[in-house]
Short mmCIF file of C-alpha atoms in Angstrom, two decimals:
data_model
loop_
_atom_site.label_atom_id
_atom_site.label_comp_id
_atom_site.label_asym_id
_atom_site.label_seq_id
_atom_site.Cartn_x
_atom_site.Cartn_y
_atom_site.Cartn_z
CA UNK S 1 -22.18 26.94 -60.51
CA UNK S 2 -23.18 25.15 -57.26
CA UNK S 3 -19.32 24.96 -55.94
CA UNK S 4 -18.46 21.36 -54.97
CA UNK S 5 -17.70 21.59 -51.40
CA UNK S 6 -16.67 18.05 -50.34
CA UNK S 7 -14.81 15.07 -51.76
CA UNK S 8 -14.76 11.85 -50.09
CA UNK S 9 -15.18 8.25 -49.46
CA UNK S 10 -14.21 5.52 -47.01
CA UNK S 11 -12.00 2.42 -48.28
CA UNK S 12 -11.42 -0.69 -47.02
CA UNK S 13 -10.36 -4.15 -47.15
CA UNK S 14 -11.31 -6.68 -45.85
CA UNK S 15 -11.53 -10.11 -45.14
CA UNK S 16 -11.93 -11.63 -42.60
CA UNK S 17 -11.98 -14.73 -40.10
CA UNK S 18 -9.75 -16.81 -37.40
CA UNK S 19 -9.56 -19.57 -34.75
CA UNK S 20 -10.29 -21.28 -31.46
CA UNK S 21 -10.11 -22.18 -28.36
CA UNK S 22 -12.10 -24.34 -25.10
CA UNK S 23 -13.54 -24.24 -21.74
CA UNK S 24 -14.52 -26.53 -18.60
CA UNK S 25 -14.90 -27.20 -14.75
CA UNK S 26 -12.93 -28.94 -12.11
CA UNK S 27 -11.60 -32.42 -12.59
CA UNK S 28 -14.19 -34.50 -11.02
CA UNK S 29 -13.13 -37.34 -8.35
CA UNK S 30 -12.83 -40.11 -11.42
CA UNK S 31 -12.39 -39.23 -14.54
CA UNK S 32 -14.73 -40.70 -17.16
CA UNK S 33 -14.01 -42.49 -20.33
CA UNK S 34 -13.49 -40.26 -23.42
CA UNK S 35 -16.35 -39.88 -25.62
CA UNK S 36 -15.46 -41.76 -29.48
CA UNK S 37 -14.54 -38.56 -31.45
CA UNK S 38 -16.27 -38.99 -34.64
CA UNK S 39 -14.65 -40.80 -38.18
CA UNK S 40 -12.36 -38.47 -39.53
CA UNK S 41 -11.32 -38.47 -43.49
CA UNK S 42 -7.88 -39.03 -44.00
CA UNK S 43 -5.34 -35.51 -44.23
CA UNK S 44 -6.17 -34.23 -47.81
CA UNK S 45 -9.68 -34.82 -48.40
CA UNK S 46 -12.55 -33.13 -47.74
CA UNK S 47 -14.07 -32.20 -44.43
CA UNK S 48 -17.29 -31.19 -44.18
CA UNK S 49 -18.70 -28.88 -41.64
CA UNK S 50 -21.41 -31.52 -39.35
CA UNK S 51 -17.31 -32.94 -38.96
CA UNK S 52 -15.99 -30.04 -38.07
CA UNK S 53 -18.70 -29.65 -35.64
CA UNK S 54 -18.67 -33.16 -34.08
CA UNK S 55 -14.99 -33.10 -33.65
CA UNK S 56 -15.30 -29.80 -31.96
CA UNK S 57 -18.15 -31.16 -29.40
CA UNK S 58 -16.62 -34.41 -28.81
CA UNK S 59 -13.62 -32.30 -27.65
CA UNK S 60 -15.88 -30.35 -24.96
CA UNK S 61 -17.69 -33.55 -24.02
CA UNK S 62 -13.98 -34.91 -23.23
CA UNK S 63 -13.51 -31.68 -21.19
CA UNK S 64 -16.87 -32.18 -19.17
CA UNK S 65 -15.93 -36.09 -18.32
CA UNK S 66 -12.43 -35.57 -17.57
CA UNK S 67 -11.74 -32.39 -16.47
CA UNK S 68 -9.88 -28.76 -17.48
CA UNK S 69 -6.50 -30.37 -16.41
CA UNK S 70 -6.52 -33.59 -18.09
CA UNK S 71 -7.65 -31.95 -21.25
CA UNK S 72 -5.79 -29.13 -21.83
CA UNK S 73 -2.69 -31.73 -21.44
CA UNK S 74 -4.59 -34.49 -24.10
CA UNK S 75 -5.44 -31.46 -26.17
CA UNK S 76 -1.40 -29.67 -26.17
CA UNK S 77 -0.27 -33.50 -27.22
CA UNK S 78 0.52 -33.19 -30.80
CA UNK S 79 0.38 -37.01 -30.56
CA UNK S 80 -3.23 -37.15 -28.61
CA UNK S 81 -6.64 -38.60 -29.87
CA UNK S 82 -7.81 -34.63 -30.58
CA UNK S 83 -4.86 -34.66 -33.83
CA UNK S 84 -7.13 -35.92 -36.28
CA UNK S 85 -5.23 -35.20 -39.42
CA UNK S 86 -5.54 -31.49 -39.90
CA UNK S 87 -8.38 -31.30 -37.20
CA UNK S 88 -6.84 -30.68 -33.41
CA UNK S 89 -8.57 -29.10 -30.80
CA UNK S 90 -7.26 -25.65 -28.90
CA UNK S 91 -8.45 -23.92 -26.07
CA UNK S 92 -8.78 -20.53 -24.69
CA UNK S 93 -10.06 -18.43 -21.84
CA UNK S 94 -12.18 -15.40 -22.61
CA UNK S 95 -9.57 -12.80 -22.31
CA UNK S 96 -7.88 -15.11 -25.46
CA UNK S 97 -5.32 -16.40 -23.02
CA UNK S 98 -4.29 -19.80 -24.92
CA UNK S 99 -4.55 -22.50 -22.70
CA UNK S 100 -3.78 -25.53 -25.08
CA UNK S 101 -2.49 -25.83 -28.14
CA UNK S 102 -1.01 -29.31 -30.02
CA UNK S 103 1.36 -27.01 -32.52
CA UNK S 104 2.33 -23.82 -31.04
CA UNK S 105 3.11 -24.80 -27.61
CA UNK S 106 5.07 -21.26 -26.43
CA UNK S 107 1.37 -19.62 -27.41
CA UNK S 108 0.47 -21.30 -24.30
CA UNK S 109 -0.48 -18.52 -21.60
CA UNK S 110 -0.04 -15.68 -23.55
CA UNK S 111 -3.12 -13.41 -24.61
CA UNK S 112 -3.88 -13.25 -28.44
CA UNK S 113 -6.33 -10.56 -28.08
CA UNK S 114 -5.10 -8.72 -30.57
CA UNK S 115 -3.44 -10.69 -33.00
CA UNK S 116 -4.67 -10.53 -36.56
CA UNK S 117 -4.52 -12.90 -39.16
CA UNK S 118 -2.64 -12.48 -42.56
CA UNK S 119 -4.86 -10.40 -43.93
CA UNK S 120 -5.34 -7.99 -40.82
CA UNK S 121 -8.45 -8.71 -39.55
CA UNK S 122 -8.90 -9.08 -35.41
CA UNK S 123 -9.96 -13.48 -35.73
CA UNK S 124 -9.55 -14.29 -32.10
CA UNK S 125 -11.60 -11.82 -31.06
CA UNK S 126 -14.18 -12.96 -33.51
CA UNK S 127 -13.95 -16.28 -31.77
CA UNK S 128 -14.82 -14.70 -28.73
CA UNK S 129 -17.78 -13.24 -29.54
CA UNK S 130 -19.02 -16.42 -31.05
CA UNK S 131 -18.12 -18.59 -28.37
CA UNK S 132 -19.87 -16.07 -25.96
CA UNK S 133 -22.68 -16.93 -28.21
CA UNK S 134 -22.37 -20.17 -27.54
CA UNK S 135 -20.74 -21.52 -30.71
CA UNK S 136 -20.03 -20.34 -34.11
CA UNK S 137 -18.03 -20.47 -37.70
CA UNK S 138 -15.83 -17.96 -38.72
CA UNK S 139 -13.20 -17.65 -41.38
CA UNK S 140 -9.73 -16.39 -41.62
CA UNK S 141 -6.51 -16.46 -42.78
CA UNK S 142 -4.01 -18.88 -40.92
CA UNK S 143 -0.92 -21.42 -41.48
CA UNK S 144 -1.23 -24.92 -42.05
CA UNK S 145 1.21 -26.66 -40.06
CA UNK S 146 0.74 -29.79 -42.61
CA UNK S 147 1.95 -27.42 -45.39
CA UNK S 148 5.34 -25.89 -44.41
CA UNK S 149 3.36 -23.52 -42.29
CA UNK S 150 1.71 -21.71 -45.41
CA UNK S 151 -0.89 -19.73 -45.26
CA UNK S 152 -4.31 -20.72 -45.99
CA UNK S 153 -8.29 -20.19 -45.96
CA UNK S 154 -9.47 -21.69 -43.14
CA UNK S 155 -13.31 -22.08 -41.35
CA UNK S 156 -13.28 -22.18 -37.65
CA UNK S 157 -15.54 -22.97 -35.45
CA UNK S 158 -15.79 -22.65 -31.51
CA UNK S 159 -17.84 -23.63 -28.49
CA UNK S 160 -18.08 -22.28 -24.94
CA UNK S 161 -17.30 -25.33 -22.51
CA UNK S 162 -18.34 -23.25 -19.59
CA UNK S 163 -18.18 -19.34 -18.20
CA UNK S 164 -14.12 -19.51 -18.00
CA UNK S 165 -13.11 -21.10 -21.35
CA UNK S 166 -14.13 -22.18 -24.55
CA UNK S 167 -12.33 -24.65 -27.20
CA UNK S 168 -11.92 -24.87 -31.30
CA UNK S 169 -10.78 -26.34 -33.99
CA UNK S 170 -10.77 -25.38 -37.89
CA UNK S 171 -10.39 -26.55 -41.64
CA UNK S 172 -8.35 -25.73 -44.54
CA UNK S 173 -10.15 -24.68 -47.22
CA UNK S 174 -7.77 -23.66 -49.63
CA UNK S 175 -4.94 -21.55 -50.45
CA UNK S 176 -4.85 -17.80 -49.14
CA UNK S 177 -5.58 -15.05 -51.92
CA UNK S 178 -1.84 -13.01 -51.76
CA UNK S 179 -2.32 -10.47 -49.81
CA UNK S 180 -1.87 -6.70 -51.90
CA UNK S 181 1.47 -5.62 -50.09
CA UNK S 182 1.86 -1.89 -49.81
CA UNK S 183 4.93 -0.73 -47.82
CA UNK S 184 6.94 2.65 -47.50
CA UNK S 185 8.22 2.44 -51.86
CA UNK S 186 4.20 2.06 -52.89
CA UNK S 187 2.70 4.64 -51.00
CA UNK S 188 2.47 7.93 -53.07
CA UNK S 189 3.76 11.16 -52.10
CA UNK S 190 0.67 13.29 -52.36
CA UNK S 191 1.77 16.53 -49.90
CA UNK S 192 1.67 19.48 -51.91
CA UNK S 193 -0.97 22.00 -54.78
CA UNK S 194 -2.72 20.67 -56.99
CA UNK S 195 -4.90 22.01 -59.86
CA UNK S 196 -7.94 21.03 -61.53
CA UNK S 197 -9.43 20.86 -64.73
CA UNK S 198 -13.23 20.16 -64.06
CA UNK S 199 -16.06 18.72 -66.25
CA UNK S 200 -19.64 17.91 -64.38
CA UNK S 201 -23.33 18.00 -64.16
CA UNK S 202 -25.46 19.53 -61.75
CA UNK S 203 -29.40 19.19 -61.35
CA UNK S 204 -29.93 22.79 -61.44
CA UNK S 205 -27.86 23.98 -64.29
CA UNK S 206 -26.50 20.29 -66.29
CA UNK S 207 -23.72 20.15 -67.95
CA UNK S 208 -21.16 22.17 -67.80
CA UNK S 209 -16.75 22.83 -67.73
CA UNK S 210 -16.61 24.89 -64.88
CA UNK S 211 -15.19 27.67 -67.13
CA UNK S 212 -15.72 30.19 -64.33
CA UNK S 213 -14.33 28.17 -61.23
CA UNK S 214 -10.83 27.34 -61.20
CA UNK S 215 -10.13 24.55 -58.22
CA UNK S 216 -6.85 23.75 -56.17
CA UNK S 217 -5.85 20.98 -54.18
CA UNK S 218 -3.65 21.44 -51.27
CA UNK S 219 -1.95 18.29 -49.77
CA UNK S 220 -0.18 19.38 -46.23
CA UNK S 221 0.15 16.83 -44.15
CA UNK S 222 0.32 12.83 -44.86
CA UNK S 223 0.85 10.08 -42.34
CA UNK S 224 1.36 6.50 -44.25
CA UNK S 225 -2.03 6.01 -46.81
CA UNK S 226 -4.05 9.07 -44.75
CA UNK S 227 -4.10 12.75 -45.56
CA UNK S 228 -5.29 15.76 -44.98
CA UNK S 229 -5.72 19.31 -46.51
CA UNK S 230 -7.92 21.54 -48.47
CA UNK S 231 -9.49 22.46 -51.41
CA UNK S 232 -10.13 26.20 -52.69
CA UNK S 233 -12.63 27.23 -55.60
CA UNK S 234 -11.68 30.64 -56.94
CA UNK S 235 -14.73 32.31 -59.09
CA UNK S 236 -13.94 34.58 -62.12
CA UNK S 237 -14.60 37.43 -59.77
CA UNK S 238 -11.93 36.47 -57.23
CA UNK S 239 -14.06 34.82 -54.42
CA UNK S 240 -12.89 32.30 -52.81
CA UNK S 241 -14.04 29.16 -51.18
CA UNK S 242 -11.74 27.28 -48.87
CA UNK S 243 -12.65 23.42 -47.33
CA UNK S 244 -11.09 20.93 -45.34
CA UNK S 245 -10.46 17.90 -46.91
CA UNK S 246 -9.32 14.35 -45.54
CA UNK S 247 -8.14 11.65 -47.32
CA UNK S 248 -6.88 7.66 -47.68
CA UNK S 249 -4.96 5.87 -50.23
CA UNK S 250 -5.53 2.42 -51.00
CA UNK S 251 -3.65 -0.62 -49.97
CA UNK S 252 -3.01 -1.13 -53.68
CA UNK S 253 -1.21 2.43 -53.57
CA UNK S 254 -3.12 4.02 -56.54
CA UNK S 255 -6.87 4.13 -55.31
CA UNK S 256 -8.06 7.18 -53.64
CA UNK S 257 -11.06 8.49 -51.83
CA UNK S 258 -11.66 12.08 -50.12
CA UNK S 259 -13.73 13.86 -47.98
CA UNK S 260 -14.52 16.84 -47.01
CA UNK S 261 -15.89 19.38 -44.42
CA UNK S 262 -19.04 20.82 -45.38
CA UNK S 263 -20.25 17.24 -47.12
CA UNK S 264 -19.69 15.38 -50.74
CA UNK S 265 -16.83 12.80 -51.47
CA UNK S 266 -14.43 11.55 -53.89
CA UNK S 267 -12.97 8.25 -55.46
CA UNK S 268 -10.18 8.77 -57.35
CA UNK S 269 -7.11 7.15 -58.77
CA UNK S 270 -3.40 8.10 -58.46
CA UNK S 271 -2.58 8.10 -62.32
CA UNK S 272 0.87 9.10 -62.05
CA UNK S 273 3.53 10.67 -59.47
CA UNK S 274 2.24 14.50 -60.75
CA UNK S 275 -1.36 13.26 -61.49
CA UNK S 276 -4.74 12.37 -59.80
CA UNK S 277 -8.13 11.95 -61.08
CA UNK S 278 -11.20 12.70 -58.58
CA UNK S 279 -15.03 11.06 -59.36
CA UNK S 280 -16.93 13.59 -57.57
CA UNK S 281 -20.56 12.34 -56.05
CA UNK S 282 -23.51 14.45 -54.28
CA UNK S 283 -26.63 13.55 -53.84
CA UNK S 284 -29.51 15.02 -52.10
CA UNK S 285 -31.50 18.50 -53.74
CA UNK S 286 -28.35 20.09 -55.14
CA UNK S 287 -27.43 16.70 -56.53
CA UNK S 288 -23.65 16.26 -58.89
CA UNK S 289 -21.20 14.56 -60.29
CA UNK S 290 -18.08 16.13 -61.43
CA UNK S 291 -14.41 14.46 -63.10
CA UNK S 292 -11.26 16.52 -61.71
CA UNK S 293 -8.09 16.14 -63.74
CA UNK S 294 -5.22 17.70 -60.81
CA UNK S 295 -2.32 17.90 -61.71
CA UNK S 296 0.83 18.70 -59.31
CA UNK S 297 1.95 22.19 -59.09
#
């Protein structure tokens, strides 16, 4: 048999999205009127996305007319004319330093460069790349100070008011999906051997048990959901074949993909706390496919 030298796959979750910010020049000699902001719906019903987006430029038109300082105060007031039911405007520099914000006033100059939303993915920095842009949507995960300060769906969208800072504002679309939760008690234990029973096909030779090849799994180190070890294929003769292997667990703590050294993958699933079950893939010439029962040693 064509001995299976690599197991692996990449897993991931997703999701994705965030928020906003604003931007703007010095305040000129006398400051100009404010621009109407457009008709808002009342908190609770639906608000489309040209809404969104007018709210969102009438904000940086105010910016442009009355300047940075006399914004970012209208646009921190939680009582202002930019708190349009659960629209409200909040502004950021392009190192994600907020610079106003109606809700979460101690955000105010402190860098969010790196905060992620509920679901872990890097929003502000999303923002940033769309406001460099220009403007942009994005979606993410985020509370809703109008409910209790749940979490929620929500579409952002932001615009660059000039080279220092950009504003934003966003919509709740919906309740979050829960979040899978995997902590310390959910991760498996997978350090140690493991052994195989094996059932495949291969192009050259089709179906076939492997009867000759017996295959071990060694877990040796694990850090959280990634791992790392090898596998061994011993031949009826004695030879041996040893590979490096690296691995991830799922968030949901029972998915599993591997990879290995010398090419190939696996997905797998953690059946039990002495049991795994490995999908092995290759394509290419010497293409496979091959199930591996292991069970713990």
């Amino acid at each position: 048999m064509a001995t299976p030298s690599v197991r692996a796959l990449c897993l991931c979750a997703l999701g994705l999205l965030l928020i906003t910010a604003g931007c703007m020049q010095s305040e000129p000699e006398t400051a100009a009127p404010a621009p109407e902001t457009p008709d808002l719906p009342e908190p609770g019903s639906h608000i489309s996305n040209e809404t969104l987006v007018a709210f969102v430029e009438s904000a940086v038109a105010y910016a442009h007319a009355n300047g940075k300082e006399k914004a970012l105060t209208e646009f921190s007031d939680p009582n202002g004319s930019f708190v349009q039911g659960e629209l409200y405007i909040y502004a950021y520099d392009f190192n994600n330093v907020a610079l106003a914000h109606p809700f979460d006033p101690d955000k105010i100059g402190v860098s969010r460069m790196d905060e992620l939303d509920a679901f872990g993915n890097p929003y502000t920095r999303q923002f940033i790349d769309a406001a460099k842009n220009g403007s942009g949507f994005v979606r993410f995960y985020y509370i809703n100070p109008a409910h209790n300060r749940t979490v929620e769906s929500k579409l952002g969208y932001v615009m660059k008011v000039d080279e220092d800072w950009w504003l934003g504002s966003g919509v709740y679309t919906g309740p979050a999906p829960t979040p899978v939760q995997t902590d310390a008690a959910t991760i498996p234990d997978l350090t140690g051997n493991w052994t195989a029973a094996m059932a495949g096909y291969e192009g050259n030779i089709g179906f076939t048990d492997y009867s000759t090849v017996t295959m071990t799994m060694t877990v040796s180190e694990q850090h959280g959901r990634i791992f790392s070890g090898y596998t061994v294929f011993t031949t009826a003769n004695g030879t041996e074949t040893r590979t490096a292997i690296a691995g991830v667990i799922g968030r949901d703590g029972r998915t599993l993909s591997t990879a290995e050294q010398d090419g190939g993958y696996c997905l797998g699933e953690v059946v039990g706390p002495d049991e795994l079950e490995l999908v092995y893939l290759q394509d290419g010439e010497q293409y496979g496919v091959a199930i591996d029962a292991l069970k713990r040693v």
